[in-house]
Short mmCIF file of C-alpha atoms and ligand atoms in Angstrom, two decimals:
data_model
loop_
_atom_site.label_atom_id
_atom_site.label_comp_id
_atom_site.label_asym_id
_atom_site.label_seq_id
_atom_site.Cartn_x
_atom_site.Cartn_y
_atom_site.Cartn_z
CA MET A 1 63.94 102.77 86.37
CA ASN A 2 63.28 102.83 82.60
CA TYR A 3 65.57 101.58 79.82
CA GLU A 4 67.24 104.97 79.21
CA GLN A 5 67.95 105.49 82.90
CA ALA A 6 69.38 102.00 83.17
CA LEU A 7 71.59 102.56 80.15
CA GLN A 8 72.86 105.82 81.65
CA LYS A 9 73.63 104.15 85.02
CA LEU A 10 75.47 101.34 83.29
CA SER A 11 77.38 103.68 80.95
CA ASP A 12 78.64 105.59 83.97
CA SER A 13 80.40 102.42 85.16
CA GLY A 14 81.23 100.86 81.77
CA GLN A 15 78.68 98.01 82.12
CA GLN A 16 76.43 98.59 79.07
CA HIS A 17 76.98 94.98 77.95
CA LEU A 18 74.45 93.95 80.62
CA LEU A 19 71.66 95.13 78.29
CA LYS A 20 72.98 93.09 75.35
CA TYR A 21 70.02 90.67 75.33
CA TYR A 22 67.35 93.20 76.44
CA ASP A 23 65.37 93.00 73.21
CA GLU A 24 65.19 89.18 73.43
CA LEU A 25 63.56 89.25 76.87
CA SER A 26 59.87 89.01 77.73
CA GLU A 27 58.27 92.10 79.21
CA GLU A 28 58.48 90.63 82.67
CA GLU A 29 62.15 89.70 82.31
CA GLN A 30 62.90 93.20 81.03
CA LYS A 31 61.25 94.67 84.13
CA GLY A 32 63.22 92.30 86.35
CA LEU A 33 66.54 93.26 84.76
CA LEU A 34 65.84 97.02 84.99
CA GLN A 35 64.94 96.61 88.64
CA GLN A 36 68.15 94.64 89.30
CA ILE A 37 70.17 97.40 87.59
CA ALA A 38 68.42 99.99 89.74
CA GLU A 39 69.18 98.08 92.94
CA THR A 40 72.81 97.11 92.20
CA ASP A 41 75.66 99.19 93.54
CA PHE A 42 78.27 99.11 90.75
CA SER A 43 80.55 101.47 92.60
CA VAL A 44 82.05 98.49 94.51
CA ILE A 45 83.88 97.52 91.31
CA ARG A 46 86.45 100.25 91.96
CA TYR A 47 87.78 98.01 94.76
CA LEU A 48 89.23 95.67 92.11
CA GLU A 49 92.23 98.00 92.16
CA THR A 50 92.86 97.25 95.85
CA LYS A 51 93.56 93.64 94.93
CA LYS A 52 96.76 94.82 93.21
CA SER A 53 97.85 97.05 96.08
CA PRO A 54 96.22 96.09 99.43
CA ALA A 55 96.01 98.77 102.12
CA PRO A 56 99.11 98.76 104.44
CA ARG A 57 98.65 97.38 107.94
CA GLY A 58 99.19 99.35 111.12
CA VAL A 59 101.65 98.53 113.91
CA ILE A 60 101.15 94.90 114.89
CA GLU A 61 101.74 93.70 118.45
CA PRO A 62 100.80 90.54 120.32
CA LEU A 63 97.45 90.22 122.16
CA ARG A 64 97.43 87.87 125.11
CA ALA A 65 94.88 85.03 124.93
CA MET A 66 93.13 83.46 127.88
CA GLN A 67 94.63 79.99 127.74
CA LEU A 68 93.26 76.55 128.61
CA SER A 69 94.93 76.32 132.05
CA GLU A 70 93.41 79.62 133.23
CA ILE A 71 90.02 78.69 131.76
CA GLU A 72 90.13 75.33 133.52
CA GLU A 73 90.82 77.02 136.86
CA LYS A 74 87.88 79.39 136.50
CA LYS A 75 85.57 77.05 134.58
CA ASP A 76 82.89 76.67 137.28
CA ASP A 77 82.59 80.39 137.83
CA PHE A 78 82.51 81.14 134.09
CA THR A 79 79.93 78.46 133.47
CA ARG A 80 77.71 79.70 136.28
CA LYS A 81 77.89 83.28 134.94
CA GLY A 82 77.24 82.10 131.37
CA LEU A 83 74.23 80.02 132.34
CA GLU A 84 72.83 82.94 134.35
CA ALA A 85 73.05 85.09 131.21
CA LEU A 86 71.43 82.37 129.08
CA ARG A 87 68.60 81.90 131.60
CA SER A 88 67.81 85.60 131.53
CA ASN A 89 67.76 85.59 127.70
CA LYS A 90 70.76 87.84 127.45
CA VAL A 91 72.41 85.80 124.70
CA GLY A 92 71.29 85.10 121.12
CA ALA A 93 73.02 83.04 118.43
CA VAL A 94 73.67 84.08 114.82
CA LEU A 95 74.33 81.36 112.26
CA LEU A 96 76.15 82.69 109.20
CA ALA A 97 74.76 80.58 106.38
CA GLY A 98 74.65 83.01 103.49
CA GLY A 99 77.85 81.73 101.79
CA MET A 100 77.87 79.88 98.51
CA GLY A 101 80.25 77.12 99.58
CA THR A 102 81.85 77.10 96.14
CA ARG A 103 84.86 75.08 97.29
CA LEU A 104 82.61 72.26 98.44
CA GLY A 105 81.09 72.31 94.99
CA SER A 106 77.48 71.61 95.87
CA ASP A 107 74.72 73.86 94.54
CA ALA A 108 72.68 73.38 97.71
CA PRO A 109 73.24 75.45 100.92
CA LYS A 110 76.15 74.04 102.87
CA GLY A 111 74.01 73.33 105.92
CA VAL A 112 71.90 70.79 104.07
CA TYR A 113 74.98 68.72 103.25
CA ASN A 114 74.60 65.17 104.59
CA ILE A 115 77.80 64.08 106.32
CA GLY A 116 76.32 60.85 107.71
CA VAL A 117 77.76 57.51 106.68
CA THR A 118 75.35 54.85 107.96
CA LYS A 119 72.55 57.35 108.62
CA ASP A 120 71.58 60.88 107.70
CA LEU A 121 73.39 63.64 109.57
CA TYR A 122 73.07 67.08 108.10
CA ILE A 123 75.36 69.98 108.93
CA PHE A 124 72.40 72.05 110.17
CA GLU A 125 71.38 69.10 112.33
CA CYS A 126 74.85 68.95 113.99
CA LEU A 127 74.54 72.63 114.91
CA ILE A 128 71.01 72.38 116.20
CA ARG A 129 71.94 69.36 118.30
CA ASN A 130 74.60 71.39 119.96
CA LEU A 131 72.21 74.28 120.62
CA GLU A 132 69.73 71.79 122.02
CA GLN A 133 72.31 70.67 124.58
CA VAL A 134 72.82 74.24 125.76
CA LYS A 135 69.05 74.70 125.90
CA GLU A 136 68.84 71.66 128.21
CA LEU A 137 71.62 73.03 130.43
CA ALA A 138 70.10 76.51 130.61
CA GLY A 139 66.56 75.26 130.93
CA ASN A 140 65.22 77.61 128.23
CA PRO A 141 65.69 78.00 124.43
CA ILE A 142 68.14 80.44 122.90
CA HIS A 143 67.08 82.67 120.04
CA LEU A 144 68.73 81.56 116.80
CA PHE A 145 69.03 84.02 113.91
CA VAL A 146 70.01 82.41 110.60
CA MET A 147 71.57 84.56 107.88
CA THR A 148 70.81 83.40 104.34
CA SER A 149 71.22 85.07 100.97
CA ASP A 150 68.92 85.46 97.94
CA LYS A 151 70.73 82.43 96.50
CA ASN A 152 69.82 79.99 99.27
CA HIS A 153 67.07 81.52 101.41
CA ASP A 154 64.08 79.50 100.15
CA THR A 155 65.95 76.18 100.15
CA THR A 156 67.27 76.80 103.65
CA VAL A 157 63.90 77.68 105.16
CA ALA A 158 62.21 74.78 103.36
CA PHE A 159 64.84 72.40 104.72
CA PHE A 160 64.31 73.47 108.30
CA GLU A 161 60.55 73.16 107.81
CA GLU A 162 60.87 69.73 106.23
CA HIS A 163 62.95 68.50 109.17
CA ASP A 164 60.74 70.19 111.76
CA TYR A 165 63.72 72.31 112.91
CA PHE A 166 65.32 69.09 114.18
CA GLY A 167 63.16 69.35 117.25
CA TYR A 168 64.23 72.86 118.19
CA PRO A 169 61.36 75.27 119.07
CA LYS A 170 60.55 76.88 115.74
CA GLU A 171 59.40 80.16 117.29
CA TYR A 172 62.99 80.72 118.47
CA VAL A 173 64.42 80.54 114.93
CA ARG A 174 64.36 83.62 112.64
CA PHE A 175 65.85 83.82 109.11
CA PHE A 176 67.14 87.03 107.54
CA ARG A 177 68.75 87.73 104.18
CA GLN A 178 72.10 89.39 103.67
CA GLU A 179 72.89 91.88 100.87
CA MET A 180 74.25 90.97 97.45
CA ALA A 181 77.06 92.44 95.34
CA PRO A 182 77.86 92.13 91.59
CA ALA A 183 80.38 89.56 90.44
CA VAL A 184 82.93 90.57 87.83
CA ASP A 185 85.59 89.17 85.49
CA TYR A 186 89.20 90.19 86.04
CA ASP A 187 88.69 93.32 83.92
CA GLY A 188 85.85 94.55 86.12
CA LYS A 189 83.05 93.65 83.71
CA VAL A 190 79.98 92.36 85.57
CA PHE A 191 78.91 88.89 84.46
CA LEU A 192 75.44 88.02 83.22
CA GLU A 193 74.11 84.89 84.87
CA GLU A 194 71.16 84.68 82.48
CA LYS A 195 70.17 86.93 79.59
CA GLY A 196 67.93 88.90 81.92
CA LYS A 197 69.85 88.47 85.16
CA ILE A 198 73.03 90.10 86.44
CA SER A 199 75.42 87.78 88.27
CA THR A 200 75.43 88.71 91.97
CA SER A 201 76.74 86.93 95.00
CA PRO A 202 76.37 87.37 98.75
CA ASN A 203 78.51 90.28 99.92
CA GLY A 204 80.48 88.40 102.56
CA ASN A 205 79.72 87.63 106.19
CA GLY A 206 80.65 91.11 107.56
CA GLY A 207 77.29 92.75 106.99
CA TRP A 208 75.34 90.43 109.26
CA PHE A 209 74.40 92.96 111.94
CA VAL A 210 73.28 95.61 109.48
CA SER A 211 71.25 92.95 107.60
CA MET A 212 69.69 91.83 110.90
CA ASP A 213 68.70 95.40 111.60
CA ARG A 214 67.19 95.77 108.08
CA ALA A 215 65.12 92.67 108.75
CA GLY A 216 63.74 94.25 111.93
CA ILE A 217 65.47 91.79 114.26
CA LEU A 218 67.15 94.47 116.30
CA ASP A 219 63.73 95.37 117.66
CA LEU A 220 63.28 91.83 118.86
CA ILE A 221 66.74 91.90 120.40
CA HIS A 222 65.83 95.01 122.37
CA GLU A 223 62.44 93.66 123.41
CA THR A 224 63.98 90.37 124.58
CA GLY A 225 66.86 92.11 126.35
CA ILE A 226 69.58 90.25 124.42
CA GLU A 227 72.94 91.81 125.29
CA TRP A 228 75.30 89.39 123.54
CA LEU A 229 75.27 87.77 120.12
CA ASN A 230 77.28 84.61 119.45
CA VAL A 231 78.16 84.59 115.75
CA PHE A 232 79.40 81.41 114.14
CA ALA A 233 80.05 79.74 110.79
CA VAL A 234 77.81 77.07 109.32
CA ASP A 235 80.66 74.80 108.30
CA ASN A 236 82.27 73.86 111.62
CA VAL A 237 80.41 70.73 112.67
CA LEU A 238 82.07 70.70 116.09
CA GLN A 239 80.94 74.25 116.74
CA LYS A 240 80.03 74.99 120.36
CA ILE A 241 77.24 77.53 120.23
CA ALA A 242 76.35 79.78 123.18
CA ASP A 243 79.04 78.00 125.21
CA PRO A 244 78.31 78.93 128.84
CA SER A 245 81.97 79.03 129.89
CA PHE A 246 82.91 81.27 126.94
CA ILE A 247 79.99 83.58 127.71
CA GLY A 248 80.94 83.74 131.39
CA ALA A 249 84.57 84.53 130.53
CA CYS A 250 83.52 87.39 128.25
CA ILE A 251 81.22 88.83 130.87
CA ASP A 252 83.92 88.47 133.53
CA SER A 253 86.60 90.17 131.37
CA ASP A 254 84.23 93.06 130.55
CA CYS A 255 85.44 92.92 126.91
CA MET A 256 83.35 94.11 123.98
CA VAL A 257 83.90 90.91 122.02
CA GLY A 258 85.22 87.44 122.70
CA ALA A 259 86.90 85.34 119.97
CA LYS A 260 87.35 81.61 120.24
CA VAL A 261 90.88 80.79 119.18
CA VAL A 262 92.99 77.66 118.68
CA ARG A 263 96.70 77.25 119.26
CA LYS A 264 98.60 77.18 115.99
CA ALA A 265 99.98 73.76 115.04
CA ASP A 266 103.35 75.43 114.28
CA PRO A 267 104.57 78.98 113.66
CA GLU A 268 104.16 78.55 109.91
CA GLU A 269 100.52 77.46 109.97
CA LYS A 270 98.45 79.41 107.47
CA VAL A 271 95.73 80.85 109.69
CA GLY A 272 94.64 84.40 110.56
CA VAL A 273 95.99 85.23 114.03
CA ILE A 274 94.60 87.53 116.64
CA CYS A 275 96.77 90.47 117.66
CA LEU A 276 96.71 94.20 118.31
CA GLU A 277 96.95 96.62 115.38
CA ASP A 278 97.63 100.22 116.29
CA GLY A 279 96.57 99.30 119.82
CA ALA A 280 93.15 97.84 118.83
CA PRO A 281 92.24 94.11 118.53
CA SER A 282 92.71 92.82 114.99
CA ILE A 283 93.30 89.74 112.90
CA VAL A 284 96.24 89.47 110.50
CA GLU A 285 96.67 86.87 107.82
CA TYR A 286 99.66 84.55 108.09
CA TYR A 287 101.36 86.22 105.11
CA GLU A 288 101.14 89.60 106.81
CA LEU A 289 103.41 88.46 109.66
CA THR A 290 107.14 88.71 109.08
CA ASP A 291 109.33 85.64 109.73
CA GLU A 292 110.63 87.35 112.83
CA MET A 293 107.07 87.87 114.15
CA ARG A 294 106.08 84.32 113.45
CA HIS A 295 108.92 83.08 115.65
CA GLN A 296 108.74 85.82 118.27
CA LYS A 297 108.31 84.51 121.85
CA ASP A 298 106.58 86.10 124.84
CA GLU A 299 107.90 86.29 128.43
CA ASN A 300 106.76 82.73 129.09
CA GLY A 301 108.65 81.38 126.11
CA ASP A 302 105.46 80.77 124.03
CA TYR A 303 105.04 82.07 120.52
CA ALA A 304 103.66 85.60 120.73
CA TYR A 305 101.37 85.23 117.65
CA ASN A 306 100.11 81.79 118.45
CA PHE A 307 96.35 81.82 118.25
CA GLY A 308 94.19 81.47 115.16
CA VAL A 309 90.53 82.47 114.94
CA ILE A 310 87.81 79.92 114.12
CA LEU A 311 84.88 82.24 113.34
CA ASN A 312 83.12 81.97 116.65
CA TYR A 313 82.70 85.36 118.29
CA LEU A 314 80.60 86.75 121.12
CA PHE A 315 79.77 90.40 120.43
CA ARG A 316 78.31 92.86 122.91
CA VAL A 317 75.17 94.28 121.25
CA SER A 318 75.71 97.86 122.54
CA GLU A 319 79.18 97.87 120.94
CA LEU A 320 77.73 96.53 117.64
CA GLU A 321 75.28 99.37 117.63
CA ARG A 322 78.04 101.86 118.28
CA ILE A 323 80.05 100.70 115.25
CA MET A 324 77.05 100.04 113.02
CA SER A 325 77.65 103.03 110.74
CA HIS A 326 81.39 102.26 110.30
CA GLU A 327 82.09 101.10 106.75
CA LEU A 328 83.93 97.80 106.74
CA PRO A 329 86.67 97.36 104.11
CA LEU A 330 85.62 95.47 100.97
CA HIS A 331 87.74 92.45 100.08
CA VAL A 332 88.16 91.27 96.51
CA VAL A 333 87.96 87.49 96.46
CA GLU A 334 88.70 85.27 93.51
CA LYS A 335 85.92 82.71 92.94
CA LYS A 336 84.37 80.41 90.37
CA ILE A 337 81.49 82.36 88.91
CA ALA A 338 78.85 80.91 86.56
CA TYR A 339 78.28 83.19 83.56
CA LEU A 340 77.04 83.55 79.98
CA ASP A 341 79.82 83.60 77.38
CA GLU A 342 79.91 85.92 74.33
CA THR A 343 77.70 83.50 72.44
CA GLY A 344 75.10 83.49 75.23
CA LYS A 345 75.94 79.97 76.40
CA ALA A 346 75.84 79.27 80.14
CA VAL A 347 79.27 78.27 81.52
CA LYS A 348 80.05 76.75 84.91
CA PRO A 349 83.82 77.16 85.35
CA ASP A 350 85.87 74.64 87.31
CA ALA A 351 88.55 77.15 88.25
CA PRO A 352 88.30 80.72 89.54
CA ASN A 353 87.38 83.04 86.67
CA GLY A 354 86.55 86.36 88.35
CA CYS A 355 86.05 88.23 91.60
CA LYS A 356 83.41 88.89 94.20
CA PHE A 357 83.33 91.65 96.75
CA GLU A 358 83.03 90.73 100.40
CA GLN A 359 82.96 92.39 103.79
CA LEU A 360 84.30 90.13 106.51
CA VAL A 361 83.23 89.62 110.08
CA LEU A 362 86.87 89.53 111.18
CA ASP A 363 87.21 93.19 110.21
CA MET A 364 84.56 94.04 112.79
CA ILE A 365 86.99 92.94 115.52
CA HIS A 366 89.21 95.89 114.77
CA ASP A 367 86.34 98.30 115.48
CA MET A 368 85.65 96.73 118.87
CA GLY A 369 87.25 98.52 121.80
CA THR A 370 88.51 95.36 123.51
CA CYS A 371 88.65 91.67 122.69
CA LEU A 372 89.11 88.50 124.73
CA PRO A 373 90.81 85.73 122.78
CA TYR A 374 89.60 82.54 124.46
CA GLU A 375 91.49 79.32 123.76
CA VAL A 376 89.65 76.12 122.87
CA VAL A 377 90.94 72.65 122.07
CA ARG A 378 91.10 72.34 118.32
CA GLU A 379 90.21 68.64 118.14
CA LYS A 380 87.14 69.22 120.25
CA GLU A 381 85.74 72.39 118.67
CA PHE A 382 87.09 72.84 115.18
CA ALA A 383 86.04 70.62 112.29
CA PRO A 384 85.47 72.96 109.34
CA ILE A 385 84.10 71.69 106.02
CA LYS A 386 85.50 73.88 103.26
CA ASN A 387 86.70 71.48 100.57
CA LYS A 388 85.51 68.30 98.93
CA GLU A 389 88.69 66.44 99.81
CA GLY A 390 91.87 66.81 101.80
CA VAL A 391 92.36 69.60 104.34
CA ASP A 392 89.20 70.90 106.01
CA SER A 393 87.00 68.54 104.04
CA VAL A 394 84.04 66.28 104.64
CA GLU A 395 86.50 63.47 105.25
CA SER A 396 88.58 65.33 107.89
CA ALA A 397 85.40 66.59 109.61
CA ARG A 398 83.96 63.05 109.77
CA ALA A 399 87.16 61.79 111.40
CA LEU A 400 86.99 64.54 114.01
CA LEU A 401 83.29 63.93 114.71
CA GLU A 402 84.00 60.24 115.29
CA LYS A 403 86.90 61.11 117.61
CA ASN A 404 84.37 63.13 119.62
CA GLY A 405 81.99 60.21 119.88
CA VAL A 406 79.48 61.27 117.23
CA MET A 407 77.88 58.27 115.46
CA LEU A 408 78.02 58.67 111.70
P1 UTP B 501 83.56 81.08 103.75
O1 UTP B 501 84.52 82.18 103.80
O2 UTP B 501 84.09 79.71 103.92
O3 UTP B 501 82.76 81.18 102.36
O4 UTP B 501 82.42 81.36 104.80
P2 UTP B 501 81.71 80.27 101.67
O5 UTP B 501 80.98 81.13 100.69
O6 UTP B 501 80.83 79.51 102.62
O7 UTP B 501 82.57 79.17 100.90
P3 UTP B 501 83.46 79.26 99.61
O8 UTP B 501 84.58 80.18 99.94
O9 UTP B 501 82.63 79.81 98.47
O10 UTP B 501 83.93 77.87 99.38
C1 UTP B 501 82.59 81.36 106.20
C2 UTP B 501 81.22 81.48 106.84
O11 UTP B 501 80.61 82.74 106.47
C3 UTP B 501 79.39 82.49 105.84
C4 UTP B 501 79.42 81.11 105.31
O12 UTP B 501 78.15 80.59 105.10
C5 UTP B 501 80.22 80.40 106.40
O13 UTP B 501 79.40 80.14 107.50
N1 UTP B 501 79.20 83.48 104.77
C6 UTP B 501 80.14 83.65 103.83
C7 UTP B 501 78.04 84.20 104.72
O14 UTP B 501 77.13 84.02 105.57
N2 UTP B 501 77.86 85.09 103.73
C8 UTP B 501 78.81 85.30 102.76
O15 UTP B 501 78.59 86.15 101.86
C9 UTP B 501 79.97 84.57 102.82
#
């Protein structure tokens, strides 16, 4: 793309300011900027409007979860079935590590965060340790696919190399990059990160399967015979990956996807809950439930909307391929975005100053024909690190790790 074509593309979406410093750039930087303009999809900016008037939800109804007592009863059978699937390489794991972790406030990828106290213990290490345990149980390694973004790919790969993959067989770990989207101010003007660089950010965790396919990993999945993919977040240090009992329960129920869920602490807790929407599995945010729904009880006297998701899903590959061409909704998310001000000075804001556009993995659930919500014990499996302090922080995760016997 040449300068004139770039200017035309930008004018069409009101973003000509991105060429403000063009004449000050070196030839190479100019080339880089033109290429970035050519590759960027500015049409996503129209979604800024949806922030003001979100799309209405369908008819919401409860979806029954498989609860702890039932799981306990069938545990041996589930575990046997899960291990069988793991032994025949039917399950792969997908670590979503493309996020920016802005709330934690570190520039490094979240997984390299050291949560140790008397010794080093990195978030990635916690996850690999867990996978290692499953490998021991199954007797063979599980393929691990790690999603990164342009912002953290090199650092993430270098970190794994430097730590020798924490002892996990390197040939079973593959990295792939997710797509990026432009970041804008509240008026829809795309930020410049540098004079020759448009501000972009990872486009959410919803595009993981499409990005895997673009990276050629789907071929490997077919060659290996992987039928299930366990997708999980980087920031839950008590994450149970490729959990044999969960896998067995999903196989047994013949569902297209399984979702690990935790019982809500109380009806008012602010978590996304699993339910049916227009008859299909779905996840609604706490504010989308009416007061009446929050307190609604089922035939056993339990709250009907009582289970929150923890971003640990087991997807059936054939179903993922079926829905691959479905467009997921784009969410407009307020974030802190580093930018150049009008004087060309770099600013790192300490409060949200604009929006990013994200597709979310939870929206994929609605496209799946059937879903098994599978209850897990919160204190044993859910220690997310989102914030520096307080709720879901390094501090709260450390306390939970210690409670589970992990030496810090
Ligand atoms: P979060 O929604 O917590 O986002 O991600 P984040 O970017 O890590 O953190 P904040 O909101 O900026 O503080 C949940 C999971 O999805 C992954 C994250 O790495 C985490 O495992 N994720 C998120 C991606 O892989 N890509 C994205 O674009 C966003």
